[in-house]
Tab-separated table of C-alpha atoms in Angstrom:
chain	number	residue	atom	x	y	z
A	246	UNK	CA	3.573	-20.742	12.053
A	247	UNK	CA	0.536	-20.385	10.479
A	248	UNK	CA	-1.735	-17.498	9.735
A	249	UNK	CA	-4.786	-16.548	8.353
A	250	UNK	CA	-4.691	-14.569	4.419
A	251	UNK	CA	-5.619	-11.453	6.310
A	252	UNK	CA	-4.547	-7.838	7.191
A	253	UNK	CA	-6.355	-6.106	10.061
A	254	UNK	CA	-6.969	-2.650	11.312
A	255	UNK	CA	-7.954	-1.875	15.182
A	256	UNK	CA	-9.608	0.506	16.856
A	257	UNK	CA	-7.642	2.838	19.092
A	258	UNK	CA	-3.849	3.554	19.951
A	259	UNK	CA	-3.932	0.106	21.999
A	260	UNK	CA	-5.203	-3.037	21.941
A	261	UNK	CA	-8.399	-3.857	24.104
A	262	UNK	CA	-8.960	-7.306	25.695
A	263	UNK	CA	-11.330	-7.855	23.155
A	264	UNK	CA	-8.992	-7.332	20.377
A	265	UNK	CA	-5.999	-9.149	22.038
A	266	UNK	CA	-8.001	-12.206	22.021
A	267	UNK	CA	-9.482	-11.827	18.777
A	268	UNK	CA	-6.018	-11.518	17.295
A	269	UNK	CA	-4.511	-14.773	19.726
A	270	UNK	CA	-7.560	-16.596	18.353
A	271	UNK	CA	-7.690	-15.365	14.101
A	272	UNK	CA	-4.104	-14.982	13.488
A	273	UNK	CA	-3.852	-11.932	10.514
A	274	UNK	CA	-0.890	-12.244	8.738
A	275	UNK	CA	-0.735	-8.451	9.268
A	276	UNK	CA	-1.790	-5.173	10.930
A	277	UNK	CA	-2.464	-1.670	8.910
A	278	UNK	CA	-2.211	1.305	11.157
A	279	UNK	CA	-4.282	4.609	10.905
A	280	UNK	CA	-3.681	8.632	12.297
A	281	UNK	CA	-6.582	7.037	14.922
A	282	UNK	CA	-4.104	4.464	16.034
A	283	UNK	CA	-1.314	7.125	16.134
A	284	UNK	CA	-0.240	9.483	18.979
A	285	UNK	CA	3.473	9.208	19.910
A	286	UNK	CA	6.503	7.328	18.872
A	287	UNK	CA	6.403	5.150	22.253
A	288	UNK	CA	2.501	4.566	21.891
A	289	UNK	CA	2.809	3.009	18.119
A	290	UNK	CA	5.995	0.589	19.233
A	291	UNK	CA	3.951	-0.501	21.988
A	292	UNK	CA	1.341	-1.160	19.870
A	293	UNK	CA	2.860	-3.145	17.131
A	294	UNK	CA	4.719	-4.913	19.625
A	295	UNK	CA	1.279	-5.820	21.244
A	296	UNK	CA	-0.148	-7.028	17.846
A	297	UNK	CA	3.138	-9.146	17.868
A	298	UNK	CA	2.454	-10.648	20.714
A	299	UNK	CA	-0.748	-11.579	20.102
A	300	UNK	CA	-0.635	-13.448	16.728
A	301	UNK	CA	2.718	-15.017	18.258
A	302	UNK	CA	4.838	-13.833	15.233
A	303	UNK	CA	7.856	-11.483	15.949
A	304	UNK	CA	8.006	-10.464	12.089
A	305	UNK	CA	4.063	-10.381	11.544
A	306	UNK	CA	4.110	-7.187	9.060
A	307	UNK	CA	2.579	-3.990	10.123
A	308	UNK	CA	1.573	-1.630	7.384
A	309	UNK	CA	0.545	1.900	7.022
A	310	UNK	CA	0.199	4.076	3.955
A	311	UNK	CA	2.474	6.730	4.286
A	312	UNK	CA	2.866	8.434	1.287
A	313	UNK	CA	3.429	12.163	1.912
A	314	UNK	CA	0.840	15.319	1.428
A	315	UNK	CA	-2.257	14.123	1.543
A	316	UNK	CA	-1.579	10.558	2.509
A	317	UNK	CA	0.290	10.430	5.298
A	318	UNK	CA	-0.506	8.944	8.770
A	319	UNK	CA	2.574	10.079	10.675
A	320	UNK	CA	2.853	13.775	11.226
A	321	UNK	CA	4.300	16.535	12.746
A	322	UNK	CA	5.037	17.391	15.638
A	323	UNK	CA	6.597	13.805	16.141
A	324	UNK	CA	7.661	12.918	12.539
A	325	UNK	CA	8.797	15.639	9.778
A	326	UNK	CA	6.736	16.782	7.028
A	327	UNK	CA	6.437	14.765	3.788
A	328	UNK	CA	4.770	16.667	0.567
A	329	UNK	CA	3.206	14.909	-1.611
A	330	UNK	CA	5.330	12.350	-4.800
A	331	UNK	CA	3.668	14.496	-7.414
A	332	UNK	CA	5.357	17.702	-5.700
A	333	UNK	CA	8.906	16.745	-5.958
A	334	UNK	CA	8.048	14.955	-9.519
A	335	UNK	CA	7.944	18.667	-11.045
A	336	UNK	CA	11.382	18.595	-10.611
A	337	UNK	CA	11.578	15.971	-13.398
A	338	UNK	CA	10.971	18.670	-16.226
A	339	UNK	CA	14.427	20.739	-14.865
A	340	UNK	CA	16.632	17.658	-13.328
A	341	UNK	CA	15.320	14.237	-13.476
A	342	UNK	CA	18.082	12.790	-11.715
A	343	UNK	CA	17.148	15.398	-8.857
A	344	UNK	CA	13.588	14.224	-9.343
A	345	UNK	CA	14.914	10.347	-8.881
A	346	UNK	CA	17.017	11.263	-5.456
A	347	UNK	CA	14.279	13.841	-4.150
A	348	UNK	CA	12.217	10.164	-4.289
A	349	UNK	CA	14.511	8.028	-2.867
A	350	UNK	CA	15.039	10.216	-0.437
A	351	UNK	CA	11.799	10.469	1.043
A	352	UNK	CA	10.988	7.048	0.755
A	353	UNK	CA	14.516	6.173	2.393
A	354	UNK	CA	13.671	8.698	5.177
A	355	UNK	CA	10.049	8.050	5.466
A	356	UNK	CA	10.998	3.818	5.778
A	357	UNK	CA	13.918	4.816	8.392
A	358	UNK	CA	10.863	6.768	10.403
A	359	UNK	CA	8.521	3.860	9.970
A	360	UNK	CA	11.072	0.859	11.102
A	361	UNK	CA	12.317	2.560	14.597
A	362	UNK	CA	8.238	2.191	15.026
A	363	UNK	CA	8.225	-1.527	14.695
A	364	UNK	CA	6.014	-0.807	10.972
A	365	UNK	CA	7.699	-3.142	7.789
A	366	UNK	CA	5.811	-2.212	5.370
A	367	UNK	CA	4.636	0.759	3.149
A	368	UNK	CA	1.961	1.003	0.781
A	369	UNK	CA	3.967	2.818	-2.136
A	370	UNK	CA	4.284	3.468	-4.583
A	371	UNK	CA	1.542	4.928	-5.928
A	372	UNK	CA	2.008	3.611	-9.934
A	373	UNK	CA	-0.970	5.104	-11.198
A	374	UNK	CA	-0.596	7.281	-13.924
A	375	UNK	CA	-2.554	10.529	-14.033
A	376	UNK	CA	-4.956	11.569	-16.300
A	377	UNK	CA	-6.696	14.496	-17.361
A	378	UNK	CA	-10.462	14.212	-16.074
A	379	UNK	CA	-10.196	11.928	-13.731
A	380	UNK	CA	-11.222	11.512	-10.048
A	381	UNK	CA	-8.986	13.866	-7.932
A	382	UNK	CA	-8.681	10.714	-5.315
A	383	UNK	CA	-5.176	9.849	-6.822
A	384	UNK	CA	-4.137	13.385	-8.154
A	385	UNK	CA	-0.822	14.652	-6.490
A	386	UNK	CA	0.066	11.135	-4.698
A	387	UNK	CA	0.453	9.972	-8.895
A	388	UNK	CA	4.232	10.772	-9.801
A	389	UNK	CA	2.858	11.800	-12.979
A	390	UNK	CA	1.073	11.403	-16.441
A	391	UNK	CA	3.761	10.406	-18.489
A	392	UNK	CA	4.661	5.989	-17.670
A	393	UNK	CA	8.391	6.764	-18.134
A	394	UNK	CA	8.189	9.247	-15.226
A	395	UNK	CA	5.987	7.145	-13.200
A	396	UNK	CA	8.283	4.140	-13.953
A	397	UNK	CA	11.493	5.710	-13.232
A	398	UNK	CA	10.432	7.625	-9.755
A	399	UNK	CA	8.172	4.574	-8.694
A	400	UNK	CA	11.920	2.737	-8.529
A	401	UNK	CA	13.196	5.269	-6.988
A	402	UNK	CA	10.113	5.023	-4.302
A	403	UNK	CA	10.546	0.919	-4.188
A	404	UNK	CA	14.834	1.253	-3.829
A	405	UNK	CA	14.639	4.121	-1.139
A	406	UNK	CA	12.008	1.959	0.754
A	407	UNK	CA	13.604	-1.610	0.273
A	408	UNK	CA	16.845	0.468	1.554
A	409	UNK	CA	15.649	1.430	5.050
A	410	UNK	CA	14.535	-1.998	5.765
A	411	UNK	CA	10.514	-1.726	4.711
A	412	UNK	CA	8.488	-3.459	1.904
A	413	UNK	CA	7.068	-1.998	-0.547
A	414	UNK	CA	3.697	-2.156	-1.738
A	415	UNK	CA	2.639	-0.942	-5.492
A	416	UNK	CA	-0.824	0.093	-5.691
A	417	UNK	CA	-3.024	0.735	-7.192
A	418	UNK	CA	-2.631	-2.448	-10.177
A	419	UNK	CA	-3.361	-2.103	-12.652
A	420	UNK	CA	-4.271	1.507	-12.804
A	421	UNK	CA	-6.507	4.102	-10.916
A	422	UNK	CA	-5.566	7.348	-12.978
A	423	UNK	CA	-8.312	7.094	-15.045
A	424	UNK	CA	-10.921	6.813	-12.584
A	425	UNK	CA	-13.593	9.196	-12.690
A	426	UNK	CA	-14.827	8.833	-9.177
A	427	UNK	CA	-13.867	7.841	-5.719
A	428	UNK	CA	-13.362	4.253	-5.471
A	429	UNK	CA	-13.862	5.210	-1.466
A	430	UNK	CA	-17.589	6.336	-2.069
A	431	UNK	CA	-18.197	4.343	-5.530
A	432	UNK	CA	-17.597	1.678	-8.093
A	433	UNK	CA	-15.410	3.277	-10.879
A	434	UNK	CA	-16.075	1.924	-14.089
A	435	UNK	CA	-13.263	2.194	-16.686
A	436	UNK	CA	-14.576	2.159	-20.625
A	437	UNK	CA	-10.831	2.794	-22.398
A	438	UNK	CA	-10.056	-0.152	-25.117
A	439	UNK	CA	-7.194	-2.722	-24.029
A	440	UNK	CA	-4.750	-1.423	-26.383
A	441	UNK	CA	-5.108	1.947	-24.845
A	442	UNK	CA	-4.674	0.575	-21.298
A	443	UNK	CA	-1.748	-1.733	-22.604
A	444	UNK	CA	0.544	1.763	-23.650
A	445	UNK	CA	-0.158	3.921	-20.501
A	446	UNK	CA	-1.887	2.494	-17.570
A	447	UNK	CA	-0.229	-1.106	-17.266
A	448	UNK	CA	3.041	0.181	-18.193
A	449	UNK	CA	4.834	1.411	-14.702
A	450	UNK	CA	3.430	-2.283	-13.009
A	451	UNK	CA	4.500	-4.513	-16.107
A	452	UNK	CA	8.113	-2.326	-15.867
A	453	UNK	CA	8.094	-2.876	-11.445
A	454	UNK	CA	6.682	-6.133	-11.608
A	455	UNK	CA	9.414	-6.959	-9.261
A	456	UNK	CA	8.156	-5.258	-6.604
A	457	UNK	CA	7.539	-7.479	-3.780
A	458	UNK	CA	3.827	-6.668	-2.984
A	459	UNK	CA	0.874	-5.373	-4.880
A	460	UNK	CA	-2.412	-3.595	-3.998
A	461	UNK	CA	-5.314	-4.363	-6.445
A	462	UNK	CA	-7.598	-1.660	-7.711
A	463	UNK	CA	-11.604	-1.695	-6.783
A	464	UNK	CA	-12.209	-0.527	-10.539
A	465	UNK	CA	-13.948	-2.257	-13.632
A	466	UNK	CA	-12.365	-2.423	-16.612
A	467	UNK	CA	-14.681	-3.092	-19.225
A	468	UNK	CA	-12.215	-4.486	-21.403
A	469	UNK	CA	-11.081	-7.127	-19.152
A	470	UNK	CA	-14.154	-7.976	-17.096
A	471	UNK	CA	-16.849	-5.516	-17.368
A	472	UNK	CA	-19.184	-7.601	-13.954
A	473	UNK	CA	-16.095	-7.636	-11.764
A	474	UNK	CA	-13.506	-4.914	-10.282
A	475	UNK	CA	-10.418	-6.004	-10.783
A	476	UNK	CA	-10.386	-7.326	-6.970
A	477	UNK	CA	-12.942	-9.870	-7.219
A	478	UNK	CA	-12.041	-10.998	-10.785
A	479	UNK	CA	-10.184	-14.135	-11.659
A	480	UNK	CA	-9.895	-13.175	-15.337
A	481	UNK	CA	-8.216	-9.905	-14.594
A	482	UNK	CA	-5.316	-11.168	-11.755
A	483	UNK	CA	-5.006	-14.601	-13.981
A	484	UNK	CA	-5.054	-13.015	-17.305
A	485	UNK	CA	-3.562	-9.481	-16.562
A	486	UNK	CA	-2.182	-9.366	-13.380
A	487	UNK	CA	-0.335	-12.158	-12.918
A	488	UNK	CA	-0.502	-12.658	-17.089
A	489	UNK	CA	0.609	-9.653	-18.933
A	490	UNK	CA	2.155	-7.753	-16.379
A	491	UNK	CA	4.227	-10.588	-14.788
A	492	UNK	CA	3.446	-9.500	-11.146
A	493	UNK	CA	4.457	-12.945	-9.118
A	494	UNK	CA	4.722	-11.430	-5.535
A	495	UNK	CA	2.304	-11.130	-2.951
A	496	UNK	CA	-1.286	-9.318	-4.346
A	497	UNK	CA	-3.092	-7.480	-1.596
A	498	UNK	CA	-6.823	-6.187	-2.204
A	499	UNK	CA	-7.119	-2.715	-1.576
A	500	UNK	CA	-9.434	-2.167	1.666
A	501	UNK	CA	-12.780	-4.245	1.625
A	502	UNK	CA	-14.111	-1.394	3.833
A	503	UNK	CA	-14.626	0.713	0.491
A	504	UNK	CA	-17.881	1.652	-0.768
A	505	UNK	CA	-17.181	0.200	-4.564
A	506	UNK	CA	-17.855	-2.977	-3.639
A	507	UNK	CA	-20.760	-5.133	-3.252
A	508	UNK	CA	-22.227	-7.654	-0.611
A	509	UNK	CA	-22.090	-8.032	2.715
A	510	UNK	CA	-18.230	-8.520	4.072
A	511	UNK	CA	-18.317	-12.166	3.501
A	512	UNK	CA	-19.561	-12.207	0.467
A	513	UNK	CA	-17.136	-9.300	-0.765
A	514	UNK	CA	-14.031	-11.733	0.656
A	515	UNK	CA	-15.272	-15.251	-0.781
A	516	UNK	CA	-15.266	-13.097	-4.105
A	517	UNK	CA	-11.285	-12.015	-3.412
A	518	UNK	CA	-10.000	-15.006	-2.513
A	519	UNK	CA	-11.757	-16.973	-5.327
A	520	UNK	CA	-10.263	-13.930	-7.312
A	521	UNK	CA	-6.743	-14.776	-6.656
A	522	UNK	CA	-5.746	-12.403	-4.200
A	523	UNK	CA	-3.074	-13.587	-1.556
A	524	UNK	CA	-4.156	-11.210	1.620
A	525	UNK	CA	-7.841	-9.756	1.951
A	526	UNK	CA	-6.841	-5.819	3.687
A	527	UNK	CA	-9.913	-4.820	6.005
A	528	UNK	CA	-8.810	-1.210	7.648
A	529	UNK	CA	-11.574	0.247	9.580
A	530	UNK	CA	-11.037	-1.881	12.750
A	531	UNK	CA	-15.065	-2.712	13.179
A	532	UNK	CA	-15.118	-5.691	15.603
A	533	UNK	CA	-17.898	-7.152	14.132
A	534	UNK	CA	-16.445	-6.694	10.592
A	535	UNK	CA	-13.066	-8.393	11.633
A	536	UNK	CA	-14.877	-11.326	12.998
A	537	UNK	CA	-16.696	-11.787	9.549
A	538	UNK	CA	-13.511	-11.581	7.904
A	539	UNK	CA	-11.578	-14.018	9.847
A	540	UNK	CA	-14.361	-16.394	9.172
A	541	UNK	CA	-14.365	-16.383	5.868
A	542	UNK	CA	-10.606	-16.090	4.815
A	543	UNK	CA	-8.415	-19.357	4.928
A	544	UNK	CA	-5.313	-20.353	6.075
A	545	UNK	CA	-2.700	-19.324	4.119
A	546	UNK	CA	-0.594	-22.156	2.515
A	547	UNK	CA	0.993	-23.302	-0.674
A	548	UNK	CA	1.659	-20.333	-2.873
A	549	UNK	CA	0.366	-17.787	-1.265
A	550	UNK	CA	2.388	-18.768	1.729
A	551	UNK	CA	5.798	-18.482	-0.138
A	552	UNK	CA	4.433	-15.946	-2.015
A	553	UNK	CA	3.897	-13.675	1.626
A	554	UNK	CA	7.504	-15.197	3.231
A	555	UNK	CA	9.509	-14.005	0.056
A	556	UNK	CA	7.518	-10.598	0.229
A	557	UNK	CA	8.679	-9.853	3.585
A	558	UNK	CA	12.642	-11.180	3.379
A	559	UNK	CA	13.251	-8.863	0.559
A	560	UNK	CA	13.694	-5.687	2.783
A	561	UNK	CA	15.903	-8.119	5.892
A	562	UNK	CA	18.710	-5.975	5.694
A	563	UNK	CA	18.056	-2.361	6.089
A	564	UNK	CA	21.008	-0.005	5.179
A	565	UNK	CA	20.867	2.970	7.985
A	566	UNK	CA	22.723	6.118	6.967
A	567	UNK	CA	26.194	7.126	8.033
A	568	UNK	CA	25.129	10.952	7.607
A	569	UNK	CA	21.230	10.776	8.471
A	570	UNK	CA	21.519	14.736	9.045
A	571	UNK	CA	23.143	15.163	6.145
A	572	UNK	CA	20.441	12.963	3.771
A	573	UNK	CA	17.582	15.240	5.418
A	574	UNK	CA	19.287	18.275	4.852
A	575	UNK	CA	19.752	17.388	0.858
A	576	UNK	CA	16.371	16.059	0.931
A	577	UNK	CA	15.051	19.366	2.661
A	578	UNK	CA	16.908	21.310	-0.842
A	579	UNK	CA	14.996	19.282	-3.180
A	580	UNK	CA	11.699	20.013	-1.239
A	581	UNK	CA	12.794	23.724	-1.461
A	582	UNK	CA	13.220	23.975	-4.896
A	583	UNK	CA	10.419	21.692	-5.797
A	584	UNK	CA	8.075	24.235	-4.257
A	585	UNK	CA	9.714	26.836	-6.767
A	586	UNK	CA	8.264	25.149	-9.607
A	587	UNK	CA	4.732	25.062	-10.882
């Protein structure tokens, strides 16, 4: 079946007309779901089942970013609280094996929330590793600033997720912890020499470059290409991405939507696909903004195809929990003493 390179938002918690056709007619690989598309567990599986429907794909991925604290779409009172990665990464300096299960945990729990919804994908891990300074847009959602931490609890994130039947998504490659504003509102511009990059930043994606799905980052590095961000620049997903870090799986851009970049929507997707990125993500679910995307992404074939297929067969075989109760209950601990520590 084939599909256009694609991920789409929509408006509401269901589909209009308008969107239903759009949808039969485009064909996104994927939808990305917000808190505006979210009111009740029956609502969302309606939803993605109605996004299913339309592209004529049973397994068309639907992604959210649900990340805990800050980032979360799901909340209570129909899902459980999640705090933030960073939060139950202090427990690294007492336990890190209790800081590698508190991890898996709530990406097991959070993916085991997400795929009774009909949702197959999650954007996390969050691999960026903090720095002192920076932009406060990744802060807590970073597992930390050393790249052994971030490494070791960003597998723990990937094998908790992979385990409840949901793909992962690393983001944001190769590194937003050094950006000193929001990539949201601006264009960060990153001035730190390659070496210096090469021992902290890239680390955590070069070590999970197995993950099956990456999220670029709308950031220059002026080492690597200082015209482009890293989304709309051949050199850096040739050369670094796909080069030096050894990422081979299926490279998202982060949302077009974003103020960093440039150009009219067209414009700012001819540049990512001539970049190398697999799927062009467009979030805000702006009608006349998905109908300029869909005309200027492709079909997907040839490598990006396989690339997009292999992505989504790596989580096929979810592994529910004998002692669900149980798992939340441990998990609940870790939170607990977490919050203890400072």
């Amino acid at each position: 079946m084939s599909y256009k390179t694609f991920i789409s938002g929509c408006a509401g918690t269901s589909l209009s007309e308008d969107e239903i056709d759009f949808f039969k007619t485009e064909k996104p690989w994927g939808l990305i779901v917000f808190a505006r598309n979210i009111d009740t567990p029956e609502q969302i599986l309606h939803l993605t089942s109605q996004f299913r429907m339309a592209v004529e794909r049973e397994d068309a991925p639907v992604f959210i970013d649900q990340e805990g604290g800050r980032v979360r779409r799901l909340r209570p009172p129909h899902w459980p609280e999640y705090p933030a990665m960073g939060k139950l990464a202090r427990l690294w300096g007492v336990d890190p094996e209790k800081a590698k299960r508190a991890v898996y945990l709530q990406s097991y729990l959070m993916g085991i929330d997400l795929i009774s919804l009909g949702i197959t994908v999650n954007c996390l891990p969050v691999l960026d590793v903090r720095t002192e300074g920076a932009s406060d847009i990744v802060g807590d959602r970073s597992y930390g600033t050393s790249p052994d931490v971030v490494i070791a609890l960003g597998r723990a994130a990937i094998d908790g997720t992979l385990a409840a039947g949901v793909v992962p998504v690393m983001k944001h490659m190769p590194g937003h912890g050094r950006a000193l504003v929001d990539s949201h509102l601006e264009l960060p511009r990153v001035k730190a020499a390659l070496a210096e990059l090469e021992t902290k930043d890239f680390v955590p994606f070069k070590a999970l470059a197995d993950c099956p799905m990456a999220m670029t980052a709308h950031i220059v590095f002026e080492a690597i290409d200082p015209d482009n961000p890293v989304t709309q620049s051949p050199c850096a997903i040739s050369e670094v991405l796909r080069g030096k870090l050894g990422f081979q799986g299926c490279l998202l851009s982060d949302d077009i939507s974003m103020k960093a970049l440039g150009g009219d929507v067209e414009q700012r997707v001819k540049l990512i696909i001539e970049a190398g990125c697999d799927m062009v993500l467009h979030c805000n679910g702006d009608m006349q903004e998905m109908v300029a995307v869909a005309r200027a992404v492709p079909w997907t074939k040839d490598g990006c195809f396989l690339r997009a297929n292999e992505a989504m067969q790596s989580a096929l075989a979810p592994q529910p929990a004998a002692n669900a109760s149980g798992l939340r209950d441990e998990f609940e601990e870790l939170v607990r003493q977490a919050g203890e520590l400072t």
